[in-house]
Amino acid sequence: MTAERTTPRLTRRRVRTRANLLDAAFTVFAAKGFGRVSIEEVCEAAGYSRGAFYSNFDSLDELFFALYRQRADLIAEQVSGALAQDGPDLDVPAAVDRVTEVLLLDLDWLLVKTDFLVHAAREPAVAETLLEHRARLRGAIAERLARAQGHTELPAVFGDSDAAAHAVVAAYDGVTTQLLLDRDVESARAWLKQLLTALLTDGSGKPGRAE
């Protein structure tokens, strides 16, 4: 009976420890950059020992990727949720408004994300996993656009919803790169809205209608 009572408590404690390590690592990585941070610094920021670190992660690389996956999954959920509210008859301008309102445009996250991209560019195994997560985001967007076809027509230049999803992610990448330099979040949201509206409509802000 003692084991039955303590096991859930230990599980919750480990979940909390892992979450605290991720939060601390995010702060330290954003401030100093991946490659300039040690396990000891992460542990100190979180208030834990190296033992607590190694009970949750094998390395800084594993922690770093867990951190990236956490934020990447959040973005995929934000985009999918914003695109899912219109039913089959997708209102593209309204959906673009919702996406740009909720989408994560956080400077600290972008610093961490950029570090991760550079790290992945030098590590093929990391790059492969990163590509899988980017494909998940594109897939979520493409699935929603595909379900809208027959009701809302995408610009013919794309050919299909997969190509349109690639363009949406590319627009987000471009906007976030500019945001890293000028640090103007409101301008970034406005620019992203303009780009997505132009990409997914005929440029007038009004999507075509499928015949």
Short mmCIF file of C-alpha atoms in Angstrom, two decimals:
data_model
loop_
_atom_site.label_atom_id
_atom_site.label_comp_id
_atom_site.label_asym_id
_atom_site.label_seq_id
_atom_site.Cartn_x
_atom_site.Cartn_y
_atom_site.Cartn_z
CA MET A 1 0.00 0.00 0.00
CA THR A 2 2.88 2.34 0.71
CA ALA A 3 4.23 1.83 -2.80
CA GLU A 4 0.80 2.53 -4.26
CA ARG A 5 0.62 5.85 -2.42
CA THR A 6 4.17 7.04 -3.13
CA THR A 7 4.54 6.09 -6.82
CA PRO A 8 2.13 8.77 -8.12
CA ARG A 9 3.76 11.33 -5.85
CA LEU A 10 7.22 10.48 -7.21
CA THR A 11 5.87 10.63 -10.74
CA ARG A 12 4.41 14.09 -10.19
CA ARG A 13 7.66 15.22 -8.60
CA ARG A 14 9.66 14.05 -11.59
CA VAL A 15 7.30 15.78 -14.00
CA ARG A 16 7.68 18.98 -12.00
CA THR A 17 11.48 18.64 -11.90
CA ARG A 18 11.63 18.12 -15.64
CA ALA A 19 9.40 21.13 -16.27
CA ASN A 20 11.53 23.31 -13.97
CA LEU A 21 14.72 22.21 -15.73
CA LEU A 22 13.19 23.06 -19.11
CA ASP A 23 12.07 26.49 -17.89
CA ALA A 24 15.48 27.24 -16.41
CA ALA A 25 17.26 26.01 -19.54
CA PHE A 26 15.07 28.24 -21.71
CA THR A 27 16.09 31.30 -19.70
CA VAL A 28 19.79 30.39 -19.72
CA PHE A 29 19.89 29.43 -23.41
CA ALA A 30 18.12 32.65 -24.42
CA ALA A 31 20.54 34.75 -22.37
CA LYS A 32 23.82 33.04 -23.28
CA GLY A 33 23.21 30.86 -26.32
CA PHE A 34 23.45 27.12 -26.77
CA GLY A 35 27.10 26.06 -26.82
CA ARG A 36 27.96 28.59 -24.12
CA VAL A 37 25.91 26.92 -21.40
CA SER A 38 26.96 24.08 -19.12
CA ILE A 39 24.85 21.50 -17.31
CA GLU A 40 25.94 23.11 -14.05
CA GLU A 41 24.50 26.47 -15.13
CA VAL A 42 21.16 24.90 -15.99
CA CYS A 43 21.08 23.07 -12.65
CA GLU A 44 21.99 26.22 -10.74
CA ALA A 45 19.26 28.23 -12.48
CA ALA A 46 16.70 25.52 -11.72
CA GLY A 47 17.91 24.91 -8.16
CA TYR A 48 18.68 21.23 -8.73
CA SER A 49 21.71 18.94 -8.60
CA ARG A 50 23.43 17.22 -11.53
CA GLY A 51 21.74 14.04 -10.33
CA ALA A 52 18.33 15.59 -10.91
CA PHE A 53 19.44 16.64 -14.37
CA TYR A 54 20.67 13.18 -15.35
CA SER A 55 17.54 11.52 -14.02
CA ASN A 56 15.64 13.43 -16.71
CA PHE A 57 18.08 14.04 -19.55
CA ASP A 58 21.18 12.26 -20.88
CA SER A 59 22.77 15.43 -22.23
CA LEU A 60 22.27 19.11 -22.98
CA ASP A 61 21.43 18.11 -26.55
CA GLU A 62 18.51 16.02 -25.31
CA LEU A 63 17.28 18.83 -23.06
CA PHE A 64 17.69 21.33 -25.88
CA PHE A 65 15.63 19.24 -28.25
CA ALA A 66 12.93 18.64 -25.59
CA LEU A 67 12.74 22.41 -25.21
CA TYR A 68 12.46 22.92 -28.97
CA ARG A 69 9.82 20.20 -29.29
CA GLN A 70 7.76 21.77 -26.49
CA ARG A 71 7.58 25.13 -28.27
CA ALA A 72 7.24 23.67 -31.77
CA ASP A 73 4.28 21.57 -30.65
CA LEU A 74 2.70 24.67 -29.12
CA ILE A 75 3.01 26.54 -32.42
CA ALA A 76 1.50 23.61 -34.35
CA GLU A 77 -1.44 23.56 -31.93
CA GLN A 78 -1.90 27.33 -32.21
CA VAL A 79 -1.99 27.24 -36.00
CA SER A 80 -4.22 24.16 -36.18
CA GLY A 81 -6.65 25.60 -33.65
CA ALA A 82 -6.88 28.94 -35.41
CA LEU A 83 -7.54 27.28 -38.77
CA ALA A 84 -10.09 24.82 -37.42
CA GLN A 85 -12.79 27.24 -36.31
CA ASP A 86 -14.58 27.83 -39.63
CA GLY A 87 -15.61 24.29 -40.50
CA PRO A 88 -15.24 23.20 -44.13
CA ASP A 89 -16.02 26.65 -45.52
CA LEU A 90 -12.74 28.26 -44.48
CA ASP A 91 -12.83 32.03 -44.08
CA VAL A 92 -9.19 32.68 -45.02
CA PRO A 93 -8.94 36.35 -43.95
CA ALA A 94 -10.58 35.59 -40.59
CA ALA A 95 -8.34 32.54 -40.11
CA VAL A 96 -5.26 34.63 -40.90
CA ASP A 97 -6.37 37.16 -38.29
CA ARG A 98 -6.66 34.41 -35.68
CA VAL A 99 -3.31 32.84 -36.57
CA THR A 100 -1.42 36.12 -36.35
CA GLU A 101 -3.13 37.01 -33.06
CA VAL A 102 -2.24 33.77 -31.25
CA LEU A 103 1.00 32.71 -32.92
CA LEU A 104 4.05 32.65 -30.66
CA LEU A 105 6.32 35.58 -31.57
CA ASP A 106 8.59 35.62 -28.55
CA LEU A 107 12.10 37.02 -28.90
CA ASP A 108 13.66 34.67 -26.36
CA TRP A 109 12.10 31.68 -28.13
CA LEU A 110 13.41 32.91 -31.48
CA LEU A 111 16.93 33.18 -30.05
CA VAL A 112 16.74 29.61 -28.78
CA LYS A 113 15.19 28.41 -32.04
CA THR A 114 17.95 30.04 -34.09
CA ASP A 115 20.61 28.40 -31.96
CA PHE A 116 18.89 25.08 -32.51
CA LEU A 117 18.79 25.58 -36.28
CA VAL A 118 22.52 26.33 -36.39
CA HIS A 119 23.24 23.31 -34.20
CA ALA A 120 21.08 21.09 -36.43
CA ALA A 121 22.86 22.33 -39.55
CA ARG A 122 26.09 20.82 -38.19
CA GLU A 123 24.51 17.62 -36.81
CA PRO A 124 22.70 15.47 -39.43
CA ALA A 125 20.86 13.38 -36.83
CA VAL A 126 19.52 16.50 -35.11
CA ALA A 127 18.61 18.00 -38.49
CA GLU A 128 16.61 14.91 -39.38
CA THR A 129 14.53 15.16 -36.22
CA LEU A 130 14.06 18.89 -36.68
CA LEU A 131 12.84 18.31 -40.23
CA GLU A 132 10.27 15.85 -38.88
CA HIS A 133 8.86 18.48 -36.54
CA ARG A 134 8.75 21.13 -39.26
CA ALA A 135 6.94 18.60 -41.45
CA ARG A 136 4.41 18.11 -38.66
CA LEU A 137 3.64 21.83 -38.63
CA ARG A 138 3.31 21.93 -42.41
CA GLY A 139 1.15 18.82 -42.31
CA ALA A 140 -1.25 20.37 -39.82
CA ILE A 141 -1.65 23.41 -42.06
CA ALA A 142 -1.93 21.38 -45.26
CA GLU A 143 -4.58 19.10 -43.76
CA ARG A 144 -6.74 22.07 -42.82
CA LEU A 145 -6.36 23.70 -46.22
CA ALA A 146 -7.12 20.42 -47.97
CA ARG A 147 -10.35 19.99 -45.97
CA ALA A 148 -11.40 23.45 -47.12
CA GLN A 149 -10.91 22.63 -50.80
CA GLY A 150 -14.21 22.29 -52.58
CA HIS A 151 -15.47 25.25 -50.56
CA THR A 152 -12.55 27.68 -50.68
CA GLU A 153 -10.17 27.81 -53.61
CA LEU A 154 -6.46 28.51 -53.03
CA PRO A 155 -4.47 30.56 -55.53
CA ALA A 156 -3.71 28.38 -58.55
CA VAL A 157 0.02 29.08 -58.32
CA PHE A 158 0.34 26.65 -55.40
CA GLY A 159 -1.19 23.68 -57.13
CA ASP A 160 -2.12 21.94 -53.87
CA SER A 161 -2.44 22.42 -50.12
CA ASP A 162 1.03 20.99 -49.40
CA ALA A 163 2.67 23.73 -51.46
CA ALA A 164 0.51 26.34 -49.76
CA ALA A 165 1.57 25.01 -46.34
CA HIS A 166 5.25 25.29 -47.35
CA ALA A 167 4.64 28.93 -48.29
CA VAL A 168 2.92 29.66 -44.96
CA VAL A 169 5.84 28.24 -42.96
CA ALA A 170 8.34 30.11 -45.16
CA ALA A 171 6.49 33.36 -44.47
CA TYR A 172 6.64 32.69 -40.73
CA ASP A 173 10.38 31.97 -40.98
CA GLY A 174 11.00 35.22 -42.85
CA VAL A 175 9.00 37.32 -40.41
CA THR A 176 10.73 35.82 -37.38
CA THR A 177 14.16 36.45 -38.90
CA GLN A 178 13.32 40.12 -39.30
CA LEU A 179 11.90 40.19 -35.77
CA LEU A 180 15.23 38.99 -34.37
CA LEU A 181 16.88 42.07 -35.84
CA ASP A 182 14.37 44.88 -35.32
CA ARG A 183 12.59 43.45 -32.22
CA ASP A 184 9.29 45.01 -33.31
CA VAL A 185 6.65 42.40 -32.44
CA GLU A 186 3.64 44.46 -33.55
CA SER A 187 5.17 45.14 -36.96
CA ALA A 188 6.02 41.46 -37.26
CA ARG A 189 2.39 40.47 -36.64
CA ALA A 190 1.13 43.03 -39.15
CA TRP A 191 3.66 41.90 -41.76
CA LEU A 192 2.83 38.23 -41.21
CA LYS A 193 -0.87 39.00 -41.64
CA GLN A 194 -0.19 40.80 -44.93
CA LEU A 195 2.01 37.98 -46.23
CA LEU A 196 -0.42 35.20 -45.33
CA THR A 197 -3.39 37.08 -46.75
CA ALA A 198 -1.53 37.64 -50.03
CA LEU A 199 -0.39 34.02 -50.17
CA LEU A 200 -3.75 32.39 -49.47
CA THR A 201 -6.04 34.71 -51.43
CA ASP A 202 -5.98 36.46 -54.77
CA GLY A 203 -4.34 39.45 -53.10
CA SER A 204 -7.60 41.22 -52.44
CA GLY A 205 -8.12 39.51 -49.11
CA LYS A 206 -11.03 37.52 -50.56
CA PRO A 207 -10.47 33.81 -51.26
CA GLY A 208 -11.71 32.32 -54.49
CA ARG A 209 -14.73 30.07 -54.57
CA ALA A 210 -14.46 26.54 -55.90
CA GLU A 211 -16.82 25.84 -58.79
#
